[in-house]
Amino acid sequence: MASSTILPYSSTHYNTLPEFFTAKETFKAKNASKTIDITLASLFLRHKVHHNLGVQMLHTHFTIGDDERLVGIGAVAVPIELDIIVGSAIKPLVYRFVPTGVAVCEWTQGNDANEVDLSSPQYAAFMAELRIVLDEAGLIDVLGIFVRQPGDGKMKGVEFTAGRANITLHKDEPTEGGNSVEASWVFMEKTVQPGDATTRTMSACNSWCQPFVGNHSSRHKEKGGRYSLDRETQGASLKDPNPPVELAAPIDTSDAITATEVMAARKSWSQEFVGNHSSRHQEKGGRSALEAEMQGDLDEDEDEDEELVEPVTQVMAVCTAWCREFVGNHSSRHKEKGG
């Protein structure tokens, strides 16, 4: 397993990054924005690192010397020779994964500069999982992380190169089009207000889907794999092939639920259940293997519109088009197969 050890500094870790517009094209070709909006948003919030870390599209604007570091001073990042840097005057800003560990690419300075100990237990666990996610998505050389600094995320900015200086101009709405592209992202928890449509949908997921998935295999075991699900799905049975499924009543939302947490819940409940369900049928002699059918549904979800909708809306669509359809049809398949 690749290490998440923080490596000694080397200018090579910066100079081997792709030039900005090459990085931009690779980012688009690999649909990295989808991974950021769904997988990484969930990962950052689950590990509670979103207040201190963000995602960076890895890129370079110019080459630095072996004895230089790229240091951000306010809105300008310039190469500074190592012998000019005094003690702890600078702090790591941008990190990337390399085969032997984690490397610092860019630095920042200032008395109020934020610093994160990535070797601490909380961050080490996050970094280990982040490496796996980026590696599996083919984005290990495309995305890195940066340490959030006071005030970032409050205003967007446009960066450009002037000689051997990288300059960021902050403005509320950077000009769209041309060669501009987003290069860094931060995540913020979004509270869903009680009483709106998304709140009701999330309440249904919490109060209905989770207990069903969590208890399903135990009921099969109790009944020897031959238990019709009419009772546990109630109205969703053979009595009506397309029955209406009523939403559960809204639950108390005083403890705010974020959009990203719901997405994570959908993955950990529904997908894990489908992945294991057919194997339990096979072990118990059941004859209704669901993998092919369910895999088709999941693939369709993964290949849906490239333009992502807001995560909460996507969760609503998944719950409606996948969870309920599965539960509504499941008992009929049991009956047809002699379950």
mmCIF file of C-alpha atoms in Angstrom:
data_model
loop_
_atom_site.group_PDB
_atom_site.id
_atom_site.type_symbol
_atom_site.label_atom_id
_atom_site.label_comp_id
_atom_site.label_asym_id
_atom_site.label_seq_id
_atom_site.Cartn_x
_atom_site.Cartn_y
_atom_site.Cartn_z
ATOM 1 C CA MET A 1 0.000 0.000 0.000
ATOM 2 C CA ALA A 2 1.325 3.453 -0.961
ATOM 3 C CA SER A 3 2.446 5.643 1.905
ATOM 4 C CA SER A 4 0.895 8.928 3.044
ATOM 5 C CA THR A 5 4.139 10.035 4.710
ATOM 6 C CA ILE A 6 5.019 13.710 4.186
ATOM 7 C CA LEU A 7 8.221 13.765 2.129
ATOM 8 C CA PRO A 8 11.172 16.184 2.378
ATOM 9 C CA TYR A 9 10.806 19.141 0.036
ATOM 10 C CA SER A 10 12.054 18.926 -3.548
ATOM 11 C CA SER A 11 11.432 21.384 -6.382
ATOM 12 C CA THR A 12 10.859 18.335 -8.594
ATOM 13 C CA HIS A 13 7.493 17.827 -6.929
ATOM 14 C CA TYR A 14 6.399 21.195 -8.342
ATOM 15 C CA ASN A 15 8.234 21.121 -11.666
ATOM 16 C CA THR A 16 6.753 17.755 -12.674
ATOM 17 C CA LEU A 17 3.201 19.092 -12.451
ATOM 18 C CA PRO A 18 1.457 19.676 -15.813
ATOM 19 C CA GLU A 19 1.276 23.159 -17.325
ATOM 20 C CA PHE A 20 -2.031 24.872 -16.533
ATOM 21 C CA PHE A 21 -3.894 24.358 -19.805
ATOM 22 C CA THR A 22 -2.689 20.757 -20.119
ATOM 23 C CA ALA A 23 -4.020 20.159 -16.611
ATOM 24 C CA LYS A 24 -7.299 21.805 -17.597
ATOM 25 C CA GLU A 25 -7.813 19.492 -20.594
ATOM 26 C CA THR A 26 -6.982 16.388 -18.545
ATOM 27 C CA PHE A 27 -9.377 17.552 -15.835
ATOM 28 C CA LYS A 28 -12.204 17.884 -18.363
ATOM 29 C CA ALA A 29 -11.406 14.620 -20.173
ATOM 30 C CA LYS A 30 -11.573 12.647 -16.925
ATOM 31 C CA ASN A 31 -14.745 14.406 -15.754
ATOM 32 C CA ALA A 32 -13.009 15.309 -12.507
ATOM 33 C CA SER A 33 -15.749 17.768 -11.548
ATOM 34 C CA LYS A 34 -18.136 14.838 -11.003
ATOM 35 C CA THR A 35 -15.694 13.192 -8.596
ATOM 36 C CA ILE A 36 -15.279 16.487 -6.734
ATOM 37 C CA ASP A 37 -18.995 17.230 -6.459
ATOM 38 C CA ILE A 38 -20.002 13.767 -5.284
ATOM 39 C CA THR A 39 -17.203 11.557 -3.964
ATOM 40 C CA LEU A 40 -14.777 14.132 -2.588
ATOM 41 C CA ALA A 41 -17.475 16.338 -1.084
ATOM 42 C CA SER A 42 -18.736 13.327 0.844
ATOM 43 C CA LEU A 43 -15.221 12.280 1.874
ATOM 44 C CA PHE A 44 -14.218 15.727 3.152
ATOM 45 C CA LEU A 45 -17.372 16.165 5.228
ATOM 46 C CA ARG A 46 -17.333 12.618 6.581
ATOM 47 C CA HIS A 47 -13.787 13.102 7.909
ATOM 48 C CA LYS A 48 -14.665 16.658 9.047
ATOM 49 C CA VAL A 49 -11.652 18.182 7.285
ATOM 50 C CA HIS A 50 -13.591 20.590 5.052
ATOM 51 C CA HIS A 51 -12.970 23.559 7.363
ATOM 52 C CA ASN A 52 -9.198 23.267 6.904
ATOM 53 C CA LEU A 53 -8.652 21.594 3.521
ATOM 54 C CA GLY A 54 -9.835 22.083 -0.061
ATOM 55 C CA VAL A 55 -9.261 20.454 -3.460
ATOM 56 C CA GLN A 56 -6.677 21.796 -5.907
ATOM 57 C CA MET A 57 -6.313 21.117 -9.634
ATOM 58 C CA LEU A 58 -2.585 20.410 -9.818
ATOM 59 C CA HIS A 59 -0.748 22.652 -12.290
ATOM 60 C CA THR A 60 2.299 24.822 -12.792
ATOM 61 C CA HIS A 61 2.874 28.137 -14.557
ATOM 62 C CA PHE A 62 6.669 28.157 -14.823
ATOM 63 C CA THR A 63 9.732 26.182 -13.739
ATOM 64 C CA ILE A 64 11.466 26.907 -10.435
ATOM 65 C CA GLY A 65 15.099 26.259 -9.569
ATOM 66 C CA ASP A 66 16.396 23.437 -7.381
ATOM 67 C CA ASP A 67 17.050 25.920 -4.571
ATOM 68 C CA GLU A 68 13.665 27.656 -4.814
ATOM 69 C CA ARG A 69 10.177 27.268 -3.366
ATOM 70 C CA LEU A 70 7.014 28.851 -4.738
ATOM 71 C CA VAL A 71 5.708 30.979 -1.852
ATOM 72 C CA GLY A 72 2.422 32.860 -1.747
ATOM 73 C CA ILE A 73 2.736 36.381 -0.360
ATOM 74 C CA GLY A 74 -0.728 37.854 -0.266
ATOM 75 C CA ALA A 75 -2.219 37.551 -3.762
ATOM 76 C CA VAL A 76 1.143 36.875 -5.434
ATOM 77 C CA ALA A 77 3.132 33.615 -5.491
ATOM 78 C CA VAL A 78 6.812 33.934 -6.407
ATOM 79 C CA PRO A 79 9.888 31.652 -6.294
ATOM 80 C CA ILE A 80 12.067 32.353 -3.269
ATOM 81 C CA GLU A 81 15.536 30.906 -2.725
ATOM 82 C CA LEU A 82 15.847 28.584 0.253
ATOM 83 C CA ASP A 83 18.672 30.556 1.902
ATOM 84 C CA ILE A 84 16.409 33.622 2.112
ATOM 85 C CA ILE A 85 13.668 31.743 3.966
ATOM 86 C CA VAL A 86 14.035 32.028 7.736
ATOM 87 C CA GLY A 87 13.002 29.121 9.981
ATOM 88 C CA SER A 88 9.246 28.585 10.094
ATOM 89 C CA ALA A 89 8.412 31.760 8.183
ATOM 90 C CA ILE A 90 6.654 29.687 5.522
ATOM 91 C CA LYS A 91 4.081 26.919 5.826
ATOM 92 C CA PRO A 92 2.941 24.202 3.379
ATOM 93 C CA LEU A 93 0.001 25.218 1.195
ATOM 94 C CA VAL A 94 -0.525 22.709 -1.656
ATOM 95 C CA TYR A 95 0.109 18.960 -1.423
ATOM 96 C CA ARG A 96 0.146 16.221 -4.059
ATOM 97 C CA PHE A 97 0.406 12.445 -3.947
ATOM 98 C CA VAL A 98 3.527 10.795 -5.376
ATOM 99 C CA PRO A 99 4.362 7.061 -5.355
ATOM 100 C CA THR A 100 6.462 7.298 -2.185
ATOM 101 C CA GLY A 101 4.228 9.570 -0.116
ATOM 102 C CA VAL A 102 2.801 13.093 0.011
ATOM 103 C CA ALA A 103 4.777 16.047 -1.344
ATOM 104 C CA VAL A 104 4.507 19.802 -0.744
ATOM 105 C CA CYS A 105 4.266 21.776 -4.007
ATOM 106 C CA GLU A 106 3.522 25.326 -2.884
ATOM 107 C CA TRP A 107 3.933 27.327 0.301
ATOM 108 C CA THR A 108 2.416 30.323 2.065
ATOM 109 C CA GLN A 109 3.546 32.740 4.778
ATOM 110 C CA GLY A 110 2.168 35.094 7.378
ATOM 111 C CA ASN A 111 1.515 35.132 11.108
ATOM 112 C CA ASP A 112 -2.111 34.140 10.568
ATOM 113 C CA ALA A 113 -1.359 31.428 7.998
ATOM 114 C CA ASN A 114 -3.167 28.189 8.729
ATOM 115 C CA GLU A 115 -1.163 24.973 9.083
ATOM 116 C CA VAL A 116 -2.452 21.395 9.243
ATOM 117 C CA ASP A 117 -0.614 18.371 10.628
ATOM 118 C CA LEU A 118 -1.448 15.730 8.011
ATOM 119 C CA SER A 119 0.332 13.093 10.112
ATOM 120 C CA SER A 120 -2.208 13.391 12.949
ATOM 121 C CA PRO A 121 -4.624 10.423 13.246
ATOM 122 C CA GLN A 122 -7.629 12.314 11.844
ATOM 123 C CA TYR A 123 -5.825 13.628 8.780
ATOM 124 C CA ALA A 124 -3.736 10.499 8.216
ATOM 125 C CA ALA A 125 -6.917 8.420 7.911
ATOM 126 C CA PHE A 126 -8.387 10.987 5.529
ATOM 127 C CA MET A 127 -5.262 11.119 3.370
ATOM 128 C CA ALA A 128 -5.089 7.330 3.116
ATOM 129 C CA GLU A 129 -8.679 7.164 1.882
ATOM 130 C CA LEU A 130 -8.227 10.165 -0.411
ATOM 131 C CA ARG A 131 -5.278 8.473 -2.128
ATOM 132 C CA ILE A 132 -7.390 5.388 -2.815
ATOM 133 C CA VAL A 133 -10.286 7.451 -4.189
ATOM 134 C CA LEU A 134 -8.075 9.525 -6.497
ATOM 135 C CA ASP A 135 -6.133 6.487 -7.646
ATOM 136 C CA GLU A 136 -9.280 4.539 -8.517
ATOM 137 C CA ALA A 137 -10.699 7.560 -10.372
ATOM 138 C CA GLY A 138 -7.475 8.030 -12.352
ATOM 139 C CA LEU A 139 -7.013 11.481 -10.800
ATOM 140 C CA ILE A 140 -3.946 10.935 -8.620
ATOM 141 C CA ASP A 141 -1.892 13.299 -10.846
ATOM 142 C CA VAL A 142 -4.793 15.673 -11.503
ATOM 143 C CA LEU A 143 -6.059 16.646 -8.050
ATOM 144 C CA GLY A 144 -4.304 17.490 -4.808
ATOM 145 C CA ILE A 145 -5.270 19.352 -1.653
ATOM 146 C CA PHE A 146 -4.563 22.793 -0.273
ATOM 147 C CA VAL A 147 -4.683 24.162 3.261
ATOM 148 C CA ARG A 148 -7.487 26.686 3.612
ATOM 149 C CA GLN A 149 -6.425 30.126 4.724
ATOM 150 C CA PRO A 150 -8.367 32.877 6.538
ATOM 151 C CA GLY A 151 -10.979 34.368 4.240
ATOM 152 C CA ASP A 152 -10.772 31.904 1.363
ATOM 153 C CA GLY A 153 -14.045 30.618 -0.003
ATOM 154 C CA LYS A 154 -15.679 34.011 0.611
ATOM 155 C CA MET A 155 -14.696 35.476 -2.753
ATOM 156 C CA LYS A 156 -13.708 33.914 -6.064
ATOM 157 C CA GLY A 157 -10.531 34.840 -7.873
ATOM 158 C CA VAL A 158 -8.758 34.690 -11.226
ATOM 159 C CA GLU A 159 -5.091 33.763 -11.350
ATOM 160 C CA PHE A 160 -2.652 34.541 -14.145
ATOM 161 C CA THR A 161 1.085 34.521 -14.743
ATOM 162 C CA ALA A 162 3.240 37.606 -15.188
ATOM 163 C CA GLY A 163 6.868 36.668 -15.734
ATOM 164 C CA ARG A 164 7.803 34.420 -12.804
ATOM 165 C CA ALA A 165 4.937 35.519 -10.605
ATOM 166 C CA ASN A 166 1.528 33.904 -10.233
ATOM 167 C CA ILE A 167 -1.061 36.569 -9.383
ATOM 168 C CA THR A 168 -4.589 36.055 -8.066
ATOM 169 C CA LEU A 169 -7.151 38.815 -8.542
ATOM 170 C CA HIS A 170 -10.124 38.446 -6.209
ATOM 171 C CA LYS A 171 -13.553 39.390 -7.501
ATOM 172 C CA ASP A 172 -17.131 38.329 -6.802
ATOM 173 C CA GLU A 173 -17.867 36.979 -10.278
ATOM 174 C CA PRO A 174 -14.823 36.122 -12.413
ATOM 175 C CA THR A 175 -15.400 36.518 -16.145
ATOM 176 C CA GLU A 176 -16.640 33.261 -17.642
ATOM 177 C CA GLY A 177 -15.601 31.814 -20.978
ATOM 178 C CA GLY A 178 -12.289 32.133 -22.785
ATOM 179 C CA ASN A 179 -9.490 30.186 -21.094
ATOM 180 C CA SER A 180 -10.743 30.522 -17.535
ATOM 181 C CA VAL A 181 -11.376 27.369 -15.518
ATOM 182 C CA GLU A 182 -11.964 26.583 -11.871
ATOM 183 C CA ALA A 183 -8.792 25.400 -10.182
ATOM 184 C CA SER A 184 -9.695 25.020 -6.494
ATOM 185 C CA TRP A 185 -12.741 24.040 -4.484
ATOM 186 C CA VAL A 186 -13.891 24.219 -0.873
ATOM 187 C CA PHE A 187 -16.836 22.428 0.718
ATOM 188 C CA MET A 188 -19.438 23.922 3.021
ATOM 189 C CA GLU A 189 -22.282 22.239 4.865
ATOM 190 C CA LYS A 190 -25.675 23.268 3.535
ATOM 191 C CA THR A 191 -28.578 23.119 5.938
ATOM 192 C CA VAL A 192 -31.870 21.976 4.415
ATOM 193 C CA GLN A 193 -34.744 23.947 5.886
ATOM 194 C CA PRO A 194 -37.566 22.000 7.601
ATOM 195 C CA GLY A 195 -40.746 21.701 5.576
ATOM 196 C CA ASP A 196 -39.357 21.925 2.053
ATOM 197 C CA ALA A 197 -39.525 19.106 -0.510
ATOM 198 C CA THR A 198 -35.964 17.947 -0.064
ATOM 199 C CA THR A 199 -36.405 17.701 3.686
ATOM 200 C CA ARG A 200 -39.386 15.413 3.256
ATOM 201 C CA THR A 201 -37.501 13.218 0.820
ATOM 202 C CA MET A 202 -34.573 12.868 3.184
ATOM 203 C CA SER A 203 -36.928 12.024 6.011
ATOM 204 C CA ALA A 204 -38.318 9.194 3.900
ATOM 205 C CA CYS A 205 -34.848 7.842 3.270
ATOM 206 C CA ASN A 206 -33.941 7.945 6.940
ATOM 207 C CA SER A 207 -37.127 6.448 8.337
ATOM 208 C CA TRP A 208 -37.917 3.903 5.644
ATOM 209 C CA CYS A 209 -35.010 2.774 3.466
ATOM 210 C CA GLN A 210 -32.442 2.438 6.230
ATOM 211 C CA PRO A 211 -34.432 0.070 8.494
ATOM 212 C CA PHE A 212 -35.461 -2.036 5.486
ATOM 213 C CA VAL A 213 -31.925 -2.542 4.212
ATOM 214 C CA GLY A 214 -30.459 -3.020 7.667
ATOM 215 C CA ASN A 215 -32.885 -5.811 8.653
ATOM 216 C CA HIS A 216 -33.487 -7.550 5.345
ATOM 217 C CA SER A 217 -30.785 -10.236 5.488
ATOM 218 C CA SER A 218 -31.675 -11.202 9.067
ATOM 219 C CA ARG A 219 -35.287 -11.855 8.058
ATOM 220 C CA HIS A 220 -34.115 -14.060 5.212
ATOM 221 C CA LYS A 221 -32.015 -16.026 7.681
ATOM 222 C CA GLU A 222 -34.923 -16.451 10.094
ATOM 223 C CA LYS A 223 -37.193 -17.724 7.330
ATOM 224 C CA GLY A 224 -34.637 -19.900 5.541
ATOM 225 C CA GLY A 225 -34.443 -17.695 2.468
ATOM 226 C CA ARG A 226 -38.125 -18.216 1.566
ATOM 227 C CA TYR A 227 -39.792 -15.148 3.001
ATOM 228 C CA SER A 228 -42.118 -13.036 0.882
ATOM 229 C CA LEU A 229 -41.592 -9.351 1.548
ATOM 230 C CA ASP A 230 -45.250 -8.332 1.298
ATOM 231 C CA ARG A 231 -45.466 -7.382 4.969
ATOM 232 C CA GLU A 232 -42.260 -5.403 5.204
ATOM 233 C CA THR A 233 -42.947 -3.495 1.989
ATOM 234 C CA GLN A 234 -46.635 -3.255 2.888
ATOM 235 C CA GLY A 235 -48.395 -1.571 -0.033
ATOM 236 C CA ALA A 236 -45.592 -2.414 -2.466
ATOM 237 C CA SER A 237 -46.713 -5.971 -3.307
ATOM 238 C CA LEU A 238 -48.368 -8.030 -6.020
ATOM 239 C CA LYS A 239 -51.746 -6.508 -5.294
ATOM 240 C CA ASP A 240 -50.865 -3.597 -7.531
ATOM 241 C CA PRO A 241 -47.943 -3.876 -9.992
ATOM 242 C CA ASN A 242 -47.416 -0.111 -9.876
ATOM 243 C CA PRO A 243 -48.552 0.932 -6.425
ATOM 244 C CA PRO A 244 -48.141 4.465 -5.130
ATOM 245 C CA VAL A 245 -45.561 4.734 -2.388
ATOM 246 C CA GLU A 246 -46.340 7.379 0.181
ATOM 247 C CA LEU A 247 -43.560 9.396 1.742
ATOM 248 C CA ALA A 248 -42.897 8.990 5.413
ATOM 249 C CA ALA A 249 -43.966 11.908 7.541
ATOM 250 C CA PRO A 250 -41.292 14.572 7.934
ATOM 251 C CA ILE A 251 -39.079 14.006 10.938
ATOM 252 C CA ASP A 252 -37.659 16.537 13.321
ATOM 253 C CA THR A 253 -34.877 18.305 11.467
ATOM 254 C CA SER A 254 -33.591 20.374 14.355
ATOM 255 C CA ASP A 255 -30.310 18.521 13.925
ATOM 256 C CA ALA A 256 -29.396 19.774 10.472
ATOM 257 C CA ILE A 257 -28.784 17.163 7.780
ATOM 258 C CA THR A 258 -26.448 18.168 4.971
ATOM 259 C CA ALA A 259 -26.850 17.249 1.328
ATOM 260 C CA THR A 260 -23.494 15.513 1.225
ATOM 261 C CA GLU A 261 -24.292 13.370 4.275
ATOM 262 C CA VAL A 262 -27.429 12.099 2.565
ATOM 263 C CA MET A 263 -25.426 11.174 -0.522
ATOM 264 C CA ALA A 264 -22.978 9.262 1.641
ATOM 265 C CA ALA A 265 -25.860 7.484 3.372
ATOM 266 C CA ARG A 266 -27.377 6.471 0.047
ATOM 267 C CA LYS A 267 -24.069 4.957 -1.018
ATOM 268 C CA SER A 268 -23.421 3.131 2.252
ATOM 269 C CA TRP A 269 -26.972 1.719 2.601
ATOM 270 C CA SER A 270 -28.312 1.081 -0.865
ATOM 271 C CA GLN A 271 -25.233 0.199 -2.903
ATOM 272 C CA GLU A 272 -23.761 -2.080 -0.237
ATOM 273 C CA PHE A 273 -27.115 -3.848 0.066
ATOM 274 C CA VAL A 274 -27.405 -4.514 -3.671
ATOM 275 C CA GLY A 275 -23.781 -5.629 -3.889
ATOM 276 C CA ASN A 276 -24.321 -8.309 -1.221
ATOM 277 C CA HIS A 277 -27.940 -9.272 -1.789
ATOM 278 C CA SER A 278 -27.571 -11.792 -4.613
ATOM 279 C CA SER A 279 -24.775 -13.626 -2.789
ATOM 280 C CA ARG A 280 -27.093 -14.140 0.190
ATOM 281 C CA HIS A 281 -29.755 -15.570 -2.110
ATOM 282 C CA GLN A 282 -27.225 -17.993 -3.547
ATOM 283 C CA GLU A 283 -26.073 -19.114 -0.108
ATOM 284 C CA LYS A 284 -29.672 -19.824 0.924
ATOM 285 C CA GLY A 285 -30.635 -21.627 -2.292
ATOM 286 C CA GLY A 286 -32.802 -18.778 -3.495
ATOM 287 C CA ARG A 287 -33.326 -18.424 -7.231
ATOM 288 C CA SER A 288 -33.684 -14.684 -7.728
ATOM 289 C CA ALA A 289 -30.215 -13.227 -8.373
ATOM 290 C CA LEU A 290 -30.548 -9.490 -8.630
ATOM 291 C CA GLU A 291 -27.048 -8.467 -9.685
ATOM 292 C CA ALA A 292 -27.675 -8.062 -13.412
ATOM 293 C CA GLU A 293 -30.852 -6.084 -12.985
ATOM 294 C CA MET A 294 -29.548 -3.895 -10.212
ATOM 295 C CA GLN A 295 -26.192 -3.342 -11.919
ATOM 296 C CA GLY A 296 -28.036 -1.979 -14.904
ATOM 297 C CA ASP A 297 -29.858 0.493 -12.699
ATOM 298 C CA LEU A 298 -26.647 1.600 -11.030
ATOM 299 C CA ASP A 299 -24.827 2.016 -14.329
ATOM 300 C CA GLU A 300 -27.622 4.192 -15.616
ATOM 301 C CA ASP A 301 -27.295 6.393 -12.525
ATOM 302 C CA GLU A 302 -23.557 6.712 -13.013
ATOM 303 C CA ASP A 303 -23.904 7.685 -16.672
ATOM 304 C CA GLU A 304 -26.634 10.253 -16.254
ATOM 305 C CA ASP A 305 -26.288 13.824 -17.424
ATOM 306 C CA GLU A 306 -22.730 15.025 -17.250
ATOM 307 C CA GLU A 307 -23.986 18.367 -15.916
ATOM 308 C CA LEU A 308 -24.518 17.557 -12.280
ATOM 309 C CA VAL A 309 -27.549 18.787 -10.437
ATOM 310 C CA GLU A 310 -27.344 19.810 -6.808
ATOM 311 C CA PRO A 311 -26.457 16.751 -4.669
ATOM 312 C CA VAL A 312 -29.742 16.807 -2.711
ATOM 313 C CA THR A 313 -31.740 16.780 -5.963
ATOM 314 C CA GLN A 314 -29.657 13.876 -7.210
ATOM 315 C CA VAL A 315 -30.368 11.947 -4.032
ATOM 316 C CA MET A 316 -34.087 12.519 -4.523
ATOM 317 C CA ALA A 317 -33.883 11.135 -8.051
ATOM 318 C CA VAL A 318 -31.919 8.102 -6.923
ATOM 319 C CA CYS A 319 -34.347 7.335 -4.096
ATOM 320 C CA THR A 320 -37.348 7.619 -6.402
ATOM 321 C CA ALA A 321 -35.973 5.801 -9.427
ATOM 322 C CA TRP A 322 -33.973 3.118 -7.674
ATOM 323 C CA CYS A 323 -34.825 2.369 -4.027
ATOM 324 C CA ARG A 324 -38.572 2.408 -4.415
ATOM 325 C CA GLU A 325 -38.621 0.575 -7.716
ATOM 326 C CA PHE A 326 -36.490 -2.163 -6.174
ATOM 327 C CA VAL A 327 -38.672 -2.537 -3.107
ATOM 328 C CA GLY A 328 -41.854 -2.389 -5.171
ATOM 329 C CA ASN A 329 -40.752 -5.220 -7.450
ATOM 330 C CA HIS A 330 -38.787 -7.336 -5.009
ATOM 331 C CA SER A 331 -41.646 -9.282 -3.438
ATOM 332 C CA SER A 332 -43.114 -10.131 -6.839
ATOM 333 C CA ARG A 333 -39.815 -11.710 -7.872
ATOM 334 C CA HIS A 334 -39.753 -13.736 -4.668
ATOM 335 C CA LYS A 335 -43.223 -15.081 -5.406
ATOM 336 C CA GLU A 336 -42.474 -15.829 -9.068
ATOM 337 C CA LYS A 337 -39.348 -17.740 -8.112
ATOM 338 C CA GLY A 338 -40.976 -19.726 -5.326
ATOM 339 C CA GLY A 339 -39.338 -17.681 -2.573
#
